[in-house]
Short mmCIF file of N, CA and C in Angstrom, two decimals:
data_model
loop_
_atom_site.label_atom_id
_atom_site.label_comp_id
_atom_site.label_asym_id
_atom_site.label_seq_id
_atom_site.Cartn_x
_atom_site.Cartn_y
_atom_site.Cartn_z
N MET A 1 16.03 -13.37 -2.89
CA MET A 1 15.60 -12.60 -4.03
C MET A 1 14.13 -12.26 -3.85
N LEU A 2 13.78 -11.02 -4.11
CA LEU A 2 12.40 -10.55 -4.01
C LEU A 2 11.86 -10.37 -5.42
N VAL A 3 10.74 -11.01 -5.71
CA VAL A 3 10.10 -10.89 -7.01
C VAL A 3 8.79 -10.15 -6.82
N LEU A 4 8.61 -9.07 -7.55
CA LEU A 4 7.40 -8.27 -7.43
C LEU A 4 6.59 -8.40 -8.71
N GLY A 5 5.28 -8.56 -8.56
CA GLY A 5 4.38 -8.63 -9.71
C GLY A 5 3.79 -7.27 -10.00
N GLY A 6 3.19 -7.16 -11.15
CA GLY A 6 2.52 -5.92 -11.53
C GLY A 6 1.13 -5.85 -10.96
N CYS A 7 0.50 -4.72 -11.12
CA CYS A 7 -0.86 -4.51 -10.65
C CYS A 7 -1.83 -5.00 -11.71
N SER A 8 -2.89 -5.62 -11.27
CA SER A 8 -3.93 -6.06 -12.18
C SER A 8 -5.24 -6.10 -11.45
N THR A 9 -6.30 -5.67 -12.12
CA THR A 9 -7.61 -5.72 -11.49
C THR A 9 -8.40 -6.92 -11.97
N ASP A 10 -7.85 -7.72 -12.90
CA ASP A 10 -8.53 -8.91 -13.39
C ASP A 10 -8.09 -10.10 -12.57
N SER A 11 -9.00 -10.63 -11.73
CA SER A 11 -8.66 -11.79 -10.93
C SER A 11 -9.91 -12.55 -10.57
N THR A 12 -9.70 -13.80 -10.23
CA THR A 12 -10.82 -14.62 -9.79
C THR A 12 -10.82 -14.67 -8.28
N ASP A 13 -11.91 -15.19 -7.69
CA ASP A 13 -11.98 -15.30 -6.24
C ASP A 13 -10.83 -16.13 -5.70
N SER A 14 -10.48 -17.22 -6.38
CA SER A 14 -9.38 -18.05 -5.89
C SER A 14 -8.06 -17.30 -5.94
N GLU A 15 -7.87 -16.46 -6.96
CA GLU A 15 -6.66 -15.66 -7.01
C GLU A 15 -6.66 -14.63 -5.90
N ASP A 16 -7.83 -14.02 -5.61
CA ASP A 16 -7.91 -13.07 -4.52
C ASP A 16 -7.54 -13.74 -3.21
N SER A 17 -8.06 -14.92 -2.97
CA SER A 17 -7.76 -15.64 -1.74
C SER A 17 -6.28 -15.94 -1.65
N ALA A 18 -5.70 -16.37 -2.75
CA ALA A 18 -4.27 -16.65 -2.76
C ALA A 18 -3.48 -15.38 -2.50
N GLY A 19 -3.90 -14.26 -3.11
CA GLY A 19 -3.21 -13.00 -2.90
C GLY A 19 -3.34 -12.52 -1.47
N ASP A 20 -4.50 -12.74 -0.86
CA ASP A 20 -4.71 -12.34 0.52
C ASP A 20 -3.83 -13.18 1.44
N ALA A 21 -3.73 -14.47 1.17
CA ALA A 21 -2.89 -15.34 1.98
C ALA A 21 -1.43 -14.95 1.82
N ALA A 22 -1.04 -14.59 0.61
CA ALA A 22 0.34 -14.18 0.38
C ALA A 22 0.66 -12.91 1.15
N SER A 23 -0.30 -11.99 1.26
CA SER A 23 -0.04 -10.74 1.97
C SER A 23 0.18 -10.98 3.45
N ALA A 24 -0.42 -12.04 3.99
CA ALA A 24 -0.22 -12.35 5.40
C ALA A 24 1.21 -12.79 5.65
N SER A 25 1.81 -13.51 4.71
CA SER A 25 3.18 -13.98 4.89
C SER A 25 4.19 -13.02 4.26
N ASP A 26 3.79 -12.25 3.28
CA ASP A 26 4.66 -11.31 2.60
C ASP A 26 3.92 -9.98 2.43
N PRO A 27 4.15 -9.03 3.34
CA PRO A 27 3.41 -7.77 3.26
C PRO A 27 3.73 -6.95 2.02
N THR A 28 4.79 -7.31 1.28
CA THR A 28 5.09 -6.57 0.06
C THR A 28 4.27 -7.06 -1.13
N ALA A 29 3.59 -8.20 -1.00
CA ALA A 29 2.76 -8.72 -2.09
C ALA A 29 1.54 -7.82 -2.27
N ILE A 30 1.23 -7.49 -3.51
CA ILE A 30 0.10 -6.60 -3.80
C ILE A 30 -1.20 -7.34 -3.56
N VAL A 31 -2.10 -6.71 -2.79
CA VAL A 31 -3.41 -7.28 -2.53
C VAL A 31 -4.43 -6.71 -3.52
N SER A 32 -5.59 -7.33 -3.58
CA SER A 32 -6.63 -6.87 -4.51
C SER A 32 -7.24 -5.56 -4.03
N PRO A 33 -7.83 -4.79 -4.94
CA PRO A 33 -8.54 -3.57 -4.53
C PRO A 33 -9.64 -3.85 -3.51
N ASP A 34 -10.28 -5.02 -3.59
CA ASP A 34 -11.31 -5.36 -2.60
C ASP A 34 -10.72 -5.43 -1.20
N VAL A 35 -9.54 -6.01 -1.08
CA VAL A 35 -8.88 -6.09 0.23
C VAL A 35 -8.51 -4.69 0.71
N VAL A 36 -8.04 -3.84 -0.19
CA VAL A 36 -7.72 -2.46 0.17
C VAL A 36 -8.97 -1.77 0.71
N GLU A 37 -10.08 -1.91 0.00
CA GLU A 37 -11.34 -1.29 0.42
C GLU A 37 -11.76 -1.81 1.80
N GLU A 38 -11.66 -3.12 2.01
CA GLU A 38 -12.02 -3.71 3.30
C GLU A 38 -11.13 -3.18 4.42
N ARG A 39 -9.83 -3.11 4.16
CA ARG A 39 -8.90 -2.63 5.19
C ARG A 39 -9.17 -1.17 5.54
N LEU A 40 -9.42 -0.35 4.52
CA LEU A 40 -9.71 1.06 4.78
C LEU A 40 -11.02 1.21 5.55
N ALA A 41 -12.03 0.43 5.17
CA ALA A 41 -13.32 0.49 5.87
C ALA A 41 -13.18 0.05 7.32
N ALA A 42 -12.22 -0.83 7.59
CA ALA A 42 -12.00 -1.32 8.95
C ALA A 42 -11.12 -0.38 9.78
N GLY A 43 -10.69 0.73 9.17
CA GLY A 43 -9.94 1.73 9.92
C GLY A 43 -8.47 1.85 9.59
N ALA A 44 -7.98 1.10 8.61
CA ALA A 44 -6.58 1.24 8.21
C ALA A 44 -6.35 2.63 7.62
N THR A 45 -5.15 3.12 7.77
CA THR A 45 -4.75 4.40 7.20
C THR A 45 -4.02 4.16 5.89
N ALA A 46 -4.38 4.90 4.86
CA ALA A 46 -3.68 4.81 3.58
C ALA A 46 -2.43 5.69 3.63
N ILE A 47 -1.33 5.15 3.13
CA ILE A 47 -0.09 5.91 3.00
C ILE A 47 0.29 5.91 1.53
N ASP A 48 0.35 7.11 0.94
CA ASP A 48 0.73 7.30 -0.45
C ASP A 48 2.22 7.63 -0.47
N VAL A 49 3.03 6.77 -1.08
CA VAL A 49 4.47 6.97 -1.07
C VAL A 49 5.01 7.50 -2.40
N ARG A 50 4.12 8.07 -3.23
CA ARG A 50 4.54 8.66 -4.50
C ARG A 50 5.16 10.03 -4.28
N THR A 51 5.71 10.59 -5.34
CA THR A 51 6.32 11.92 -5.28
C THR A 51 5.23 12.98 -5.12
N PRO A 52 5.60 14.17 -4.62
CA PRO A 52 4.61 15.24 -4.50
C PRO A 52 3.93 15.57 -5.83
N GLU A 53 4.67 15.49 -6.92
CA GLU A 53 4.09 15.78 -8.24
C GLU A 53 3.01 14.75 -8.59
N GLU A 54 3.26 13.50 -8.29
CA GLU A 54 2.27 12.45 -8.56
C GLU A 54 1.04 12.63 -7.67
N VAL A 55 1.27 12.94 -6.40
CA VAL A 55 0.17 13.12 -5.46
C VAL A 55 -0.69 14.31 -5.87
N ALA A 56 -0.08 15.35 -6.43
CA ALA A 56 -0.83 16.53 -6.86
C ALA A 56 -1.90 16.18 -7.89
N ALA A 57 -1.70 15.11 -8.63
CA ALA A 57 -2.66 14.69 -9.65
C ALA A 57 -3.82 13.90 -9.04
N GLY A 58 -3.72 13.56 -7.75
CA GLY A 58 -4.79 12.84 -7.08
C GLY A 58 -4.26 11.83 -6.09
N ALA A 59 -5.02 11.61 -5.02
CA ALA A 59 -4.65 10.65 -3.97
C ALA A 59 -5.93 10.12 -3.35
N LEU A 60 -5.84 8.99 -2.67
CA LEU A 60 -7.00 8.46 -1.97
C LEU A 60 -7.40 9.41 -0.86
N PRO A 61 -8.69 9.59 -0.61
CA PRO A 61 -9.15 10.49 0.45
C PRO A 61 -8.56 10.09 1.81
N GLY A 62 -8.01 11.07 2.51
CA GLY A 62 -7.48 10.83 3.85
C GLY A 62 -6.10 10.20 3.89
N ALA A 63 -5.50 9.97 2.74
CA ALA A 63 -4.18 9.33 2.71
C ALA A 63 -3.11 10.26 3.29
N ILE A 64 -2.19 9.66 4.02
CA ILE A 64 -0.99 10.35 4.46
C ILE A 64 -0.01 10.26 3.30
N THR A 65 0.64 11.36 2.96
CA THR A 65 1.59 11.33 1.86
C THR A 65 3.01 11.44 2.40
N ILE A 66 3.80 10.41 2.12
CA ILE A 66 5.21 10.39 2.53
C ILE A 66 6.00 9.80 1.36
N ASP A 67 6.72 10.63 0.65
CA ASP A 67 7.49 10.19 -0.52
C ASP A 67 8.59 9.23 -0.07
N VAL A 68 8.51 7.99 -0.52
CA VAL A 68 9.50 6.98 -0.12
C VAL A 68 10.90 7.34 -0.60
N GLN A 69 11.00 8.19 -1.61
CA GLN A 69 12.31 8.58 -2.13
C GLN A 69 12.89 9.80 -1.41
N SER A 70 12.15 10.37 -0.46
CA SER A 70 12.63 11.56 0.25
C SER A 70 13.60 11.15 1.37
N ALA A 71 14.51 12.06 1.68
CA ALA A 71 15.52 11.79 2.70
C ALA A 71 14.92 11.60 4.09
N ASP A 72 13.73 12.18 4.33
CA ASP A 72 13.13 12.09 5.66
C ASP A 72 12.05 11.00 5.77
N PHE A 73 12.00 10.07 4.82
CA PHE A 73 10.97 9.03 4.85
C PHE A 73 10.97 8.27 6.18
N ASP A 74 12.11 7.74 6.60
CA ASP A 74 12.16 6.96 7.83
C ASP A 74 11.75 7.79 9.04
N ALA A 75 12.19 9.03 9.10
CA ALA A 75 11.84 9.90 10.23
C ALA A 75 10.34 10.18 10.26
N ARG A 76 9.75 10.42 9.11
CA ARG A 76 8.31 10.70 9.06
C ARG A 76 7.50 9.46 9.41
N VAL A 77 7.92 8.31 8.92
CA VAL A 77 7.23 7.06 9.24
C VAL A 77 7.36 6.75 10.73
N ALA A 78 8.50 7.06 11.31
CA ALA A 78 8.73 6.80 12.74
C ALA A 78 7.76 7.58 13.63
N GLU A 79 7.14 8.63 13.10
CA GLU A 79 6.16 9.40 13.86
C GLU A 79 4.81 8.70 13.93
N LEU A 80 4.60 7.68 13.09
CA LEU A 80 3.33 6.95 13.05
C LEU A 80 3.31 5.84 14.10
N ASP A 81 2.11 5.38 14.43
CA ASP A 81 1.94 4.28 15.38
C ASP A 81 2.32 2.96 14.70
N PRO A 82 3.38 2.29 15.16
CA PRO A 82 3.80 1.05 14.49
C PRO A 82 2.83 -0.11 14.67
N GLU A 83 1.87 0.03 15.58
CA GLU A 83 0.90 -1.05 15.81
C GLU A 83 -0.41 -0.82 15.07
N ALA A 84 -0.54 0.31 14.40
CA ALA A 84 -1.76 0.60 13.63
C ALA A 84 -1.72 -0.15 12.30
N SER A 85 -2.85 -0.13 11.60
CA SER A 85 -3.00 -0.82 10.32
C SER A 85 -2.83 0.18 9.18
N TYR A 86 -2.03 -0.20 8.18
CA TYR A 86 -1.74 0.69 7.06
C TYR A 86 -1.87 -0.02 5.72
N VAL A 87 -2.39 0.72 4.73
CA VAL A 87 -2.40 0.30 3.33
C VAL A 87 -1.44 1.24 2.62
N VAL A 88 -0.36 0.71 2.08
CA VAL A 88 0.66 1.52 1.42
C VAL A 88 0.51 1.35 -0.09
N TYR A 89 0.50 2.48 -0.81
CA TYR A 89 0.37 2.40 -2.27
C TYR A 89 1.26 3.43 -2.95
N CYS A 90 1.49 3.20 -4.24
CA CYS A 90 2.29 4.12 -5.06
C CYS A 90 1.67 4.19 -6.45
N ARG A 91 2.47 4.12 -7.49
CA ARG A 91 1.95 4.14 -8.85
C ARG A 91 1.70 2.73 -9.37
N SER A 92 2.61 1.80 -9.02
CA SER A 92 2.48 0.44 -9.56
C SER A 92 2.60 -0.66 -8.51
N GLY A 93 3.09 -0.33 -7.34
CA GLY A 93 3.29 -1.33 -6.29
C GLY A 93 4.74 -1.57 -5.94
N ASN A 94 5.66 -1.10 -6.78
CA ASN A 94 7.08 -1.31 -6.52
C ASN A 94 7.61 -0.44 -5.38
N ARG A 95 7.33 0.86 -5.44
CA ARG A 95 7.80 1.75 -4.36
C ARG A 95 7.09 1.45 -3.06
N SER A 96 5.80 1.05 -3.13
CA SER A 96 5.10 0.70 -1.89
C SER A 96 5.72 -0.54 -1.27
N ALA A 97 6.19 -1.49 -2.08
CA ALA A 97 6.87 -2.67 -1.55
C ALA A 97 8.16 -2.25 -0.84
N ALA A 98 8.91 -1.34 -1.45
CA ALA A 98 10.15 -0.86 -0.83
C ALA A 98 9.84 -0.12 0.47
N ALA A 99 8.78 0.68 0.46
CA ALA A 99 8.38 1.40 1.67
C ALA A 99 7.98 0.43 2.78
N ILE A 100 7.25 -0.62 2.43
CA ILE A 100 6.83 -1.61 3.41
C ILE A 100 8.04 -2.31 4.01
N GLU A 101 9.03 -2.65 3.20
CA GLU A 101 10.24 -3.28 3.73
C GLU A 101 10.91 -2.38 4.76
N ARG A 102 10.98 -1.09 4.47
CA ARG A 102 11.58 -0.15 5.41
C ARG A 102 10.73 -0.01 6.66
N MET A 103 9.40 -0.01 6.50
CA MET A 103 8.51 0.11 7.66
C MET A 103 8.61 -1.13 8.55
N VAL A 104 8.73 -2.30 7.96
CA VAL A 104 8.91 -3.53 8.74
C VAL A 104 10.20 -3.42 9.56
N ASP A 105 11.26 -2.91 8.94
CA ASP A 105 12.53 -2.72 9.66
C ASP A 105 12.38 -1.76 10.83
N LEU A 106 11.40 -0.84 10.74
CA LEU A 106 11.15 0.12 11.81
C LEU A 106 10.15 -0.41 12.85
N GLY A 107 9.69 -1.65 12.69
CA GLY A 107 8.83 -2.27 13.69
C GLY A 107 7.35 -2.30 13.36
N PHE A 108 6.96 -1.90 12.16
CA PHE A 108 5.55 -1.94 11.77
C PHE A 108 5.18 -3.38 11.42
N THR A 109 3.96 -3.78 11.81
CA THR A 109 3.57 -5.18 11.61
C THR A 109 2.29 -5.36 10.81
N ASP A 110 1.42 -4.36 10.75
CA ASP A 110 0.12 -4.52 10.08
C ASP A 110 0.10 -3.68 8.81
N LEU A 111 0.71 -4.22 7.76
CA LEU A 111 0.89 -3.50 6.50
C LEU A 111 0.42 -4.34 5.33
N VAL A 112 -0.23 -3.69 4.36
CA VAL A 112 -0.51 -4.35 3.09
C VAL A 112 -0.11 -3.43 1.95
N ASN A 113 0.28 -4.04 0.84
CA ASN A 113 0.67 -3.31 -0.36
C ASN A 113 -0.57 -3.15 -1.23
N GLY A 114 -1.08 -1.93 -1.30
CA GLY A 114 -2.27 -1.64 -2.10
C GLY A 114 -2.00 -1.56 -3.59
N GLY A 115 -0.74 -1.60 -3.99
CA GLY A 115 -0.42 -1.56 -5.41
C GLY A 115 -0.44 -0.15 -5.95
N GLY A 116 -1.04 0.01 -7.13
CA GLY A 116 -1.00 1.27 -7.84
C GLY A 116 -2.24 2.12 -7.69
N TYR A 117 -2.03 3.42 -7.55
CA TYR A 117 -3.13 4.37 -7.38
C TYR A 117 -4.14 4.30 -8.51
N ASP A 118 -3.69 4.32 -9.75
CA ASP A 118 -4.62 4.31 -10.88
C ASP A 118 -5.49 3.06 -10.87
N ASP A 119 -4.90 1.91 -10.54
CA ASP A 119 -5.67 0.66 -10.47
C ASP A 119 -6.70 0.72 -9.35
N LEU A 120 -6.33 1.32 -8.21
CA LEU A 120 -7.27 1.43 -7.09
C LEU A 120 -8.44 2.32 -7.48
N VAL A 121 -8.16 3.45 -8.10
CA VAL A 121 -9.22 4.37 -8.52
C VAL A 121 -10.11 3.70 -9.57
N ALA A 122 -9.51 3.00 -10.52
CA ALA A 122 -10.29 2.32 -11.56
C ALA A 122 -11.22 1.27 -10.96
N ALA A 123 -10.81 0.69 -9.82
CA ALA A 123 -11.63 -0.33 -9.15
C ALA A 123 -12.66 0.30 -8.21
N GLY A 124 -12.64 1.64 -8.09
CA GLY A 124 -13.62 2.32 -7.26
C GLY A 124 -13.20 2.51 -5.82
N VAL A 125 -11.96 2.22 -5.48
CA VAL A 125 -11.49 2.41 -4.11
C VAL A 125 -11.44 3.90 -3.80
N GLY A 126 -11.99 4.28 -2.67
CA GLY A 126 -11.96 5.67 -2.25
C GLY A 126 -13.03 6.56 -2.84
N SER A 127 -13.94 5.97 -3.63
CA SER A 127 -14.97 6.81 -4.25
C SER A 127 -16.24 6.82 -3.44
#
């Protein structure tokens, strides 16, 4: 059984550390916006898995957009380097978790769940 939590920007350092450790063992676990910022600064590529309509309202700078609900999601992801580092996000973290599970099945290994776009923007990620 997979249990997914919601996005939250209120956390303590110990919670951040626990969340970071969880992401190492479970790439579908949502990491803190600070971890997202660090990963992007280190060269990770952001992947926005929301619908085109959602993306039209805004996306992180430089993000690749691949709708996880589209029929060609697996084919489009297969064009990416499976050994590169990726931060996957959506609206709340649920679709990004599903996308990460599919990407792991395709051989991707360096993935984190950035959670929800609005929470990332509110935390200053990408600004």
